[in-house]
CSV table of C-alpha atoms and ligand atoms in Angstrom, one decimal:
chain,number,residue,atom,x,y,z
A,12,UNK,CA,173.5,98.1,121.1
A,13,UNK,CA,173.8,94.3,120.7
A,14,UNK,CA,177.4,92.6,119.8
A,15,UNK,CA,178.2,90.5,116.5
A,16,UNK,CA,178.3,87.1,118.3
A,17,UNK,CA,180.9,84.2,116.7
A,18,UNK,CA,178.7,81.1,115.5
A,19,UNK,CA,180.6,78.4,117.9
A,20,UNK,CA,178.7,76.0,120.2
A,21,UNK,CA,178.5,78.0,123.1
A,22,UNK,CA,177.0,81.1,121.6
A,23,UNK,CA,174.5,79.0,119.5
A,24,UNK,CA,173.4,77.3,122.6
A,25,UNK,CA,173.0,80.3,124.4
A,26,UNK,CA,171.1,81.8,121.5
A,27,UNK,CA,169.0,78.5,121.2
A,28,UNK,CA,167.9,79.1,124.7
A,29,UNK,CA,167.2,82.4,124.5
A,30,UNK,CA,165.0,82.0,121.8
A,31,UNK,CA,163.0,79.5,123.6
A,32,UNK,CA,162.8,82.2,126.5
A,33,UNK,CA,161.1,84.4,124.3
A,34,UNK,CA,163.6,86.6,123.3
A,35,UNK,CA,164.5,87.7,119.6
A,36,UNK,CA,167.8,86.5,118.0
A,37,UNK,CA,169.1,87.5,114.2
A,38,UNK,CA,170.9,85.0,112.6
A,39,UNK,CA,171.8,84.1,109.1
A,40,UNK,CA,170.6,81.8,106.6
A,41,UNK,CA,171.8,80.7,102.8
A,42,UNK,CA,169.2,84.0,101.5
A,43,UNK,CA,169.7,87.2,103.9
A,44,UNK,CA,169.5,87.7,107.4
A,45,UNK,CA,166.9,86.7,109.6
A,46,UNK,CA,165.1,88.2,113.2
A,47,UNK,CA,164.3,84.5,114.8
A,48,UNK,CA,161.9,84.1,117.5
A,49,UNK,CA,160.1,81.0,119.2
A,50,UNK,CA,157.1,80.7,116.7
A,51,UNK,CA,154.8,78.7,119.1
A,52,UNK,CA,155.0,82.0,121.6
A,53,UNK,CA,152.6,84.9,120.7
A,54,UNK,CA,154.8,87.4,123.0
A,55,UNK,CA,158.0,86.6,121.3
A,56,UNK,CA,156.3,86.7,117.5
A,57,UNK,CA,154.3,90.1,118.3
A,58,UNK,CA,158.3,91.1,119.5
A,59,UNK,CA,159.3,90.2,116.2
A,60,UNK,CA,156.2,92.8,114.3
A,61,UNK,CA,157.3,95.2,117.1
A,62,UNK,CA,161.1,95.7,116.3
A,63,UNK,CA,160.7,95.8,112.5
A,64,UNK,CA,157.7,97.9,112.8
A,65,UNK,CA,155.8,95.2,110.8
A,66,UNK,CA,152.5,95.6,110.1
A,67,UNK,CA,150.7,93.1,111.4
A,68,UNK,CA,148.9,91.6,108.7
A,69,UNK,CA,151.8,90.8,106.7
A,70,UNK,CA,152.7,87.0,107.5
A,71,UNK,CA,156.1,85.6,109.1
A,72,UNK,CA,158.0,82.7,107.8
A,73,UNK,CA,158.2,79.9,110.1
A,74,UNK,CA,161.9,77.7,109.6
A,75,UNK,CA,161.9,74.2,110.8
A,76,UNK,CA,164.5,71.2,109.9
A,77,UNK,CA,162.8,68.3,109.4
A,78,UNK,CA,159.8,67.4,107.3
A,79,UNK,CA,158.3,65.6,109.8
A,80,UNK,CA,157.8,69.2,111.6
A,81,UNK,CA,156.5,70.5,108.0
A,82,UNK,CA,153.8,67.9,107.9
A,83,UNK,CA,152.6,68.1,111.2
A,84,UNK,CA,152.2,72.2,111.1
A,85,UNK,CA,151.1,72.3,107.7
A,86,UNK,CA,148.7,69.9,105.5
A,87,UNK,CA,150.9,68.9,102.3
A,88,UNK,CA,148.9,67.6,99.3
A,89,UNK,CA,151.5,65.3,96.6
A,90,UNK,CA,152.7,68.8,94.6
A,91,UNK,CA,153.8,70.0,97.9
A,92,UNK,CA,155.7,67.3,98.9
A,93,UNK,CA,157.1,66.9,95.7
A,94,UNK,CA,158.4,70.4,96.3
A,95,UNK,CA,159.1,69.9,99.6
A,96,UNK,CA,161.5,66.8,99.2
A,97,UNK,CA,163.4,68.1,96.0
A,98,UNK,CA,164.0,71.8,97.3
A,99,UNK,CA,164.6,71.4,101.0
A,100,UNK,CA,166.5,71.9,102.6
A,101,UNK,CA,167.2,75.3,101.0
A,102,UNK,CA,165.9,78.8,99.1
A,103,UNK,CA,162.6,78.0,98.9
A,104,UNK,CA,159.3,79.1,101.5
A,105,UNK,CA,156.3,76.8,100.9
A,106,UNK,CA,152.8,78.6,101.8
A,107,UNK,CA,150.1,75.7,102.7
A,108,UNK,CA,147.3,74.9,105.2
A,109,UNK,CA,147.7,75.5,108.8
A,110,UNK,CA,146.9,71.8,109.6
A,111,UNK,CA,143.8,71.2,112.5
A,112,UNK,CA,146.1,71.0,115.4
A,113,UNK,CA,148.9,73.9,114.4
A,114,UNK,CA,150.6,74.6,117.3
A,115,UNK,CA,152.2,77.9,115.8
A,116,UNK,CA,151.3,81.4,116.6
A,117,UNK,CA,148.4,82.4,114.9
A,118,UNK,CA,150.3,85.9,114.0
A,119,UNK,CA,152.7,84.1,112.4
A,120,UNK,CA,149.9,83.5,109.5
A,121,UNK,CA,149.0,87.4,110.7
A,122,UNK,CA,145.4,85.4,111.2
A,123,UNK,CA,145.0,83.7,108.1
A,124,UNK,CA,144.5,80.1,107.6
A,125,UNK,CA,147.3,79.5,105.9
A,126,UNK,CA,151.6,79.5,106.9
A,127,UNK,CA,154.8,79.8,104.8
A,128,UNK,CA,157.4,77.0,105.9
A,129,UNK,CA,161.0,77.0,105.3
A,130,UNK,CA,163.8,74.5,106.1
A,131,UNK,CA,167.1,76.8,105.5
A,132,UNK,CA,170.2,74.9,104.3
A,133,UNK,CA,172.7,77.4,106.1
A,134,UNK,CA,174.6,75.2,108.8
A,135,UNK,CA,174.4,78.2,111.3
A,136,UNK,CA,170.6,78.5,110.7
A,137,UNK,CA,170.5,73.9,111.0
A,138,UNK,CA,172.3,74.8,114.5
A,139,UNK,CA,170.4,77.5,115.8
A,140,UNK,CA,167.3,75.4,115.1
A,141,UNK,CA,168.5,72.2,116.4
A,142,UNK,CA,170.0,74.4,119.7
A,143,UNK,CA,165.9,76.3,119.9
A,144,UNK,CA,164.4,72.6,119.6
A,145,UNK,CA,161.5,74.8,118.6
A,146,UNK,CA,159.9,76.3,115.6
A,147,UNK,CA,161.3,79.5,114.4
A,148,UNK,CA,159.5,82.8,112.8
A,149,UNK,CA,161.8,84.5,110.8
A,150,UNK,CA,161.5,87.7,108.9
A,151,UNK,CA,164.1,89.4,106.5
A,152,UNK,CA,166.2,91.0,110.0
A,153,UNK,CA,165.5,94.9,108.8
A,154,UNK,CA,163.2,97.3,109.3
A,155,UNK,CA,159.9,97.1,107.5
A,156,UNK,CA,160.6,98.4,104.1
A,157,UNK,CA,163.7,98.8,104.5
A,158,UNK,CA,166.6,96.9,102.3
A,159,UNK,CA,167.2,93.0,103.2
A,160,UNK,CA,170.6,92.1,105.2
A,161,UNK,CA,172.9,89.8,104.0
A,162,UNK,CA,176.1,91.0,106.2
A,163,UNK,CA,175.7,91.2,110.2
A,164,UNK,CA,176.6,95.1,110.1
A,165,UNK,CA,173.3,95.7,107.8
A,166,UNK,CA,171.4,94.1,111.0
A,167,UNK,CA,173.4,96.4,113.6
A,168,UNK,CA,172.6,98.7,111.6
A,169,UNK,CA,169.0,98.8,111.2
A,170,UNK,CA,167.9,96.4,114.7
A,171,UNK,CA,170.7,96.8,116.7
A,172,UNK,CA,169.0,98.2,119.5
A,173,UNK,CA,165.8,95.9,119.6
A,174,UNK,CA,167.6,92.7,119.3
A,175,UNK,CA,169.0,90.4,122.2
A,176,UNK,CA,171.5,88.3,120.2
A,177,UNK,CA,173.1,88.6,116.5
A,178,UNK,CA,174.7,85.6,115.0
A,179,UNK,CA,177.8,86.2,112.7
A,180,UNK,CA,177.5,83.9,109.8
A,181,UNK,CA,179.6,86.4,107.5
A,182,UNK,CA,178.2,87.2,104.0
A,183,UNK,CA,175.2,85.1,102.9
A,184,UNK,CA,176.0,82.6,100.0
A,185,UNK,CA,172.9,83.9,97.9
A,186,UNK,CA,172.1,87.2,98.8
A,187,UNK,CA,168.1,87.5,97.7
A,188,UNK,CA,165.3,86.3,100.0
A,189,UNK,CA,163.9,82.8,99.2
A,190,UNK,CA,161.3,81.9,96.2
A,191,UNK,CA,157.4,82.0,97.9
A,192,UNK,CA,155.6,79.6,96.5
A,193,UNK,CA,152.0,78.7,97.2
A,194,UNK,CA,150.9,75.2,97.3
A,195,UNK,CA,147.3,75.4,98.1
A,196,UNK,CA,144.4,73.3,97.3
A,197,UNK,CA,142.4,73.7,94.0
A,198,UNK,CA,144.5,76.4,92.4
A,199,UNK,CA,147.7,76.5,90.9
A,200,UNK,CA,151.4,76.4,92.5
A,201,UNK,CA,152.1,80.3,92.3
A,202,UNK,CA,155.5,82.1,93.1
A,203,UNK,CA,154.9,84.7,95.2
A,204,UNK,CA,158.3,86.0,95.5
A,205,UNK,CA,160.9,85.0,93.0
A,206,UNK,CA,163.5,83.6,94.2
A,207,UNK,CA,166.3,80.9,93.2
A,208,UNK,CA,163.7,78.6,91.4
A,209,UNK,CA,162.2,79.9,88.3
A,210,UNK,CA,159.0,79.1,87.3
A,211,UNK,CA,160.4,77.0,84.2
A,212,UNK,CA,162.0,74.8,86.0
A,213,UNK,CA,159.2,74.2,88.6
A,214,UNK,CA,156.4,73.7,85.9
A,215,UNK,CA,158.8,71.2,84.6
A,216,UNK,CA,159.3,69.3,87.6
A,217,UNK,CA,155.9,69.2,88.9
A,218,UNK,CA,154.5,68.6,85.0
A,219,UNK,CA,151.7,71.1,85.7
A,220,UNK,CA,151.1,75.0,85.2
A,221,UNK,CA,153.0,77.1,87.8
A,222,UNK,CA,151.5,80.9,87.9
A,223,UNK,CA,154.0,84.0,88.4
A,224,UNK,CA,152.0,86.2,90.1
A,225,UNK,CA,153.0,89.9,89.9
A,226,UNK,CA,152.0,92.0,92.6
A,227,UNK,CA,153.4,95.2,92.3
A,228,UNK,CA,150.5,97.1,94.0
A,229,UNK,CA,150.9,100.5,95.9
A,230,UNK,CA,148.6,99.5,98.5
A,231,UNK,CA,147.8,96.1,100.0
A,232,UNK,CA,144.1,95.8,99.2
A,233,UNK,CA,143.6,92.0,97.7
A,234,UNK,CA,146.8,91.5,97.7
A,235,UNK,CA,147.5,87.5,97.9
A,236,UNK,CA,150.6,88.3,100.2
A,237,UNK,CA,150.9,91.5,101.7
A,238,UNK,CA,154.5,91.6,102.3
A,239,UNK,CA,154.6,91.7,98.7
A,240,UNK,CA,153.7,95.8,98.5
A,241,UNK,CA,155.8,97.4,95.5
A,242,UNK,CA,158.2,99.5,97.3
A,243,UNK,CA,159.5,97.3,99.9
A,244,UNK,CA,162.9,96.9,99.2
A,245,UNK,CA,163.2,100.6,99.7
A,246,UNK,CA,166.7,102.7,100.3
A,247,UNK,CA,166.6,106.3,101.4
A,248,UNK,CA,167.8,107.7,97.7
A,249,UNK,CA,165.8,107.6,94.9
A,250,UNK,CA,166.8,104.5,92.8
A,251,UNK,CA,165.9,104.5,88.6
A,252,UNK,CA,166.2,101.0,86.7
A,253,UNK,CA,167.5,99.7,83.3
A,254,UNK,CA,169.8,102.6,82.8
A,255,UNK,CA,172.8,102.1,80.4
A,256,UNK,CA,174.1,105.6,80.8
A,257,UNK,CA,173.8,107.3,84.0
A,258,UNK,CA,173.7,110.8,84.6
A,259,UNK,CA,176.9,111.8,85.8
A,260,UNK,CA,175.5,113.0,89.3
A,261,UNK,CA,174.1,109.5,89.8
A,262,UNK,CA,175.6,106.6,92.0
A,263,UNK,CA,175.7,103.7,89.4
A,264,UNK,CA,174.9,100.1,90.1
A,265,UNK,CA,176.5,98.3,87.0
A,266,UNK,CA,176.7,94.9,85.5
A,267,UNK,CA,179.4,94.0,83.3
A,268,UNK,CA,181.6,96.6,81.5
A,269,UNK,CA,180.0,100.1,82.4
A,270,UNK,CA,180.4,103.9,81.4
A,271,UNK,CA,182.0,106.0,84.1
A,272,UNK,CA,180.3,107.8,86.9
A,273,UNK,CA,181.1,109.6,90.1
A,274,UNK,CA,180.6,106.6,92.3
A,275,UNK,CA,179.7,102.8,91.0
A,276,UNK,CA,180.0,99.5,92.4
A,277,UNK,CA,179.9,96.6,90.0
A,278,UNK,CA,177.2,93.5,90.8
A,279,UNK,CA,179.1,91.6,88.2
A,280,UNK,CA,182.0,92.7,86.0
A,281,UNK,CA,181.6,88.9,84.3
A,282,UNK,CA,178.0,88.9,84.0
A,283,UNK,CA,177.7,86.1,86.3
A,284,UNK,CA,174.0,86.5,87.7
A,285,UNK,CA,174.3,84.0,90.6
A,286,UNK,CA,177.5,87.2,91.7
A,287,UNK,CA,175.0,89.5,91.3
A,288,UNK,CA,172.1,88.3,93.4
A,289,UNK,CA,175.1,87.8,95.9
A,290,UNK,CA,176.2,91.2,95.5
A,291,UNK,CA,172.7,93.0,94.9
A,292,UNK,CA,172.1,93.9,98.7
A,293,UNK,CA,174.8,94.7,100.0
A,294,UNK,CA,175.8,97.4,96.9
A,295,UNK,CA,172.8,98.6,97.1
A,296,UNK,CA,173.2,99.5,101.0
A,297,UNK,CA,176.2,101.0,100.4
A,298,UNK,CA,175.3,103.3,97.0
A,299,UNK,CA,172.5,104.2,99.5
A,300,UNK,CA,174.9,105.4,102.1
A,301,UNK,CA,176.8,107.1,99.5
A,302,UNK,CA,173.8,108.9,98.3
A,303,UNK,CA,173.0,110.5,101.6
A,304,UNK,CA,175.8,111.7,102.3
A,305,UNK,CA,176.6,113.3,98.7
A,306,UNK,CA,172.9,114.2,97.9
A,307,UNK,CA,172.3,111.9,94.9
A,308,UNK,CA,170.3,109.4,93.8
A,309,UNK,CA,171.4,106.0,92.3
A,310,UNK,CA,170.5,104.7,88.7
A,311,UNK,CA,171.2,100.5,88.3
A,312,UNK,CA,172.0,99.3,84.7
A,313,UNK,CA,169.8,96.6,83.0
A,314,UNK,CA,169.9,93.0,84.4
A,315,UNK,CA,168.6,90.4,81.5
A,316,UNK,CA,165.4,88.9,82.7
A,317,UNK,CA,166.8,84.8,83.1
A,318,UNK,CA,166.5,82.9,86.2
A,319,UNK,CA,168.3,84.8,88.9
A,320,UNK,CA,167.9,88.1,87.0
A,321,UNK,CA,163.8,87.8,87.2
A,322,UNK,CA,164.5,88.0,91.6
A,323,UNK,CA,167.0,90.9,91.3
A,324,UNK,CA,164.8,92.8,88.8
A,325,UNK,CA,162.0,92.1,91.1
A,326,UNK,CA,163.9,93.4,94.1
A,327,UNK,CA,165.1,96.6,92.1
A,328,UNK,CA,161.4,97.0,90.6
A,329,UNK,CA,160.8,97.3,94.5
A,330,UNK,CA,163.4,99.5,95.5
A,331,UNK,CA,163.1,102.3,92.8
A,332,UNK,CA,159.0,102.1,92.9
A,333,UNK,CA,158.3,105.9,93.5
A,334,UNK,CA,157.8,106.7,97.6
B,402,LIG,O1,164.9,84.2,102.6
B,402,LIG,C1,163.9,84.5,103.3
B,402,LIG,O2,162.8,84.1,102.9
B,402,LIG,C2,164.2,85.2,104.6
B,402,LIG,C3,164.9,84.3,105.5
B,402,LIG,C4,165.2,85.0,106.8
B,402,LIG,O3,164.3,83.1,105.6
B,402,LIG,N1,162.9,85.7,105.1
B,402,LIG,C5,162.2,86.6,104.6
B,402,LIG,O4,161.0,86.9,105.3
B,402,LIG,O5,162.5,87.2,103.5
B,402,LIG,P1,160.1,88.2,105.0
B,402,LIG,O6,159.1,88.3,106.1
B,402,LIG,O7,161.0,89.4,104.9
B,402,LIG,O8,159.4,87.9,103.7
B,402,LIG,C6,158.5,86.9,103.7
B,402,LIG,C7,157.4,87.1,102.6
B,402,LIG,C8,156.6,88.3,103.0
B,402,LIG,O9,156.4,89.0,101.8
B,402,LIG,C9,155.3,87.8,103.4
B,402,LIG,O10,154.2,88.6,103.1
B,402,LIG,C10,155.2,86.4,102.7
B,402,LIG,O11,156.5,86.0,102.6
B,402,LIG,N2,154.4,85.5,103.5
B,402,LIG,C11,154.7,84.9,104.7
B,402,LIG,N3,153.8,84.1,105.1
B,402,LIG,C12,152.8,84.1,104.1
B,402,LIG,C13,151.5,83.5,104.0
B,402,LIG,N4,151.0,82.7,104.9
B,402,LIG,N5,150.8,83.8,102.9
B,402,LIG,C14,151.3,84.6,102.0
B,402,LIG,N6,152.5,85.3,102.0
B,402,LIG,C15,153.2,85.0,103.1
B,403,LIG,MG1,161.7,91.2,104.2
C-alpha cells in the first residue's frame, strides 16, 4: 500500500523522476486528484488504463505548463488560443488537433486524432511538472467509474495498491473535474464536461456560439467523448436527485437549511455554490460509506442550475443514473 507523501522538494523531485522512469504518481491539482504518468511513454500511459481499469478508448488528459508545449503538441486555431491565454493556467482541458509531429502517446488520444490539454494552476501540480520536465497524462486518480478524489485518502483508498507515489496536497480548492471544451476546426467550441466556465460566459468572450453538449448516454456508441458515459461518477448506494424531503431511511445530501434525516452532510448551509462544488466529492464518498455499512441509499436535495450548480448537477445526474 503506497504512503501519503509531504509535497516538499525532495519528495517532488523524487516523484518527478519517477515519473520520467515510467512509473505512475497521483498528485493533486486545483479540480480533484490525478494518476500522472510520462505521457510521451506508451508503457507508462497503458499503466495508467491498467490501474484504473480504464477502458481503453476513453482518452487521457495530458497537463503541461507552458503554452509553448501546448502549441507544439496540439494545432491551436485564434478561438483556441483565445481560450488558451485567458483560462490557463487553471480549470479548464482544451480538446484540439494532435499537431503533425506529436510526440505524445497515441493512447493518450485512445487512437484518435485529436488530444485534451491542460495547464493546472495548483502549485504542487506546477512543481511536479516542472520536477517530470515531461508531459504528463492525467486521469481523475480513481477507479473507472468510480467517484473523483479530491482528498489523498479517496486515492488510498481506491489505487492504493497500484500506485508508486501519492502526493499530499490536502483538500482540492475546487473539488469538480475541469470544464472540456472542444476547439476543433469547422464546428463550434462545445463543453464537453462542465466545469468552472459556463457556457455564458465563454460565448461571450469568444463572441461566437458555444454548444453544451449533453451526453448522458448508457452506452458509448457515437459518443463525442467516451469518458462522458452517464453513470460515471458512480457510488456503491443508490443515489436519487432533486429531493426536498427525503425518506427518513435515506442518507441526505442537503443544500442550505434541510428537513432532518438519519444521517446528512450539508454541501452548503449558506448556499454558496463555489462550497458546494468543493464539498460535492468528498460528501458524497462519505454518505456512500455510510450507506454500505447501514444498508441505505442516499437522496441529494436540489442544487439551482447557475454556473457551478450546472457541473455538480451534471456530476449528481451521473452518480444516481440507474446501474
Ligand atoms: O480536472 C480534471 O480534468 C482531472 C485532473 C486530474 O486534471 N482529470 C480528469 O480526467 O478528470 P478524466 O480522465 O477523469 O476525465 C477526462 C475526460 C474524460 O471524460 C475523457 O473522455 C475526456 O475528458 N477526454 C480526454 N481526452 C479527450 C479527447 N481527445 N476527446 C474527447 N474527450 C476527451
Ligand atoms: Mg474521471
Amino acid at each position: 500500500m503506497v504512503d501519503i507523501l509531504r509535497a516538499n522538494q525532495q519528495n517532488l523531485k523524487e516523484a518527478g523522476k519517477a515519473i520520467r522512469r515510467g512509473e505512475l504518481v497521483a498528485f493533486p491539482t486545483e479540480t480533484v486528484y490525478g494518476l500522472g504518468a510520462d505521457a510521451t511513454n506508451d508503457a507508462a500511459v497503458s499503466a495508467i488504463y491498467k490501474a484504473k481499469g480504464r477502458p481503453s478508448n476513453n482518452p487521457l488528459i495530458v497537463h503541461i505548463t507552458t503554452l509553448d508545449q501546448a502549441y507544439s503538441y496540439g494545432e491551436f486555431d485564434d478561438r483556441a488560443k483565445k481560450l488558451a491565454v485567458k483560462y490557463w493556467p487553471g480549470p479548464m482541458s482544451l480538446i484540439v488537433k494532435r499537431s503533425a509531429n506529436c510526440p505524445l502517446s497515441h493512447l493518450v488520444s485512445a487512437g484518435g486524432d485529436t488530444v485534451a490539454l491542460r495547464m493546472p494552476a495548483h502549485p504542487i501540480s506546477r512543481q511536479l511538472l516542472e520536477a517530470a520536465n515531461v508531459p504528463v497524462a492525467a486521469p481523475s486518480a480513481n477507479i473507472s467509474g468510480g467517484i473523483s478524489p479530491t482528498l489523498p485518502a479517496h486515492v488510498k483508498q481506491s489505487l492504493g495498491d497500484n500506485i508508486f507515489m501519492l502526493i499530499d496536497g490536502g483538500a482540492c480548492l475546487l473539488g469538480v473535474e475541469s470544464s472540456v471544451i472542444s476547439a476543433l476546426p469547422n464546428q463550434n467550441v462545445q463543453i464537453l464536461r462542465p466545469g468552472s466556465v459556463d457556457a455564458a460566459e465563454l460565448s461571450e468572450f469568444l463572441a461566437q456560439p458555444v454548444d453544451q453538449i449533453q451526453n448522458h448516454k448508457t452506452s458509448d456508441e457515437n459518443m463525442i467523448s467516451p469518458g462522458l458515459l452517464s453513470r460515471h461518477y458512480a457510488p456503491k448506494s443508490g443515489l436519487r436527485m432533486n429531493v426536498a424531503e427525503p425518506h427518513k431511511n435515506e442518507a441526505y445530501l442537503a443544500f442550505g437549511a434541510h428537513p432532518t434525516s438519519q444521517y446528512s452532510l450539508n454541501l452548503s448551509p449558506t448556499k454558496d455554490l463555489v462550497e458546494a462544488a468543493k464539498n460535492l466529492f468528498a460528501m458524497l464518498h462519505k454518505l456512500d460509506d455510510y450507506c454500505q455499512q447501514h444498508n441505505c441509499t442516499m437522496a441529494a436535495a436540489p442544487i439551482p442550475n447557475t454556473g457551478l450548480g450546472i457541473a455538480i448537477n451534471d456530476r449528481l445526474r451521473r452518480a444516481s443514473a440507474a446501474k
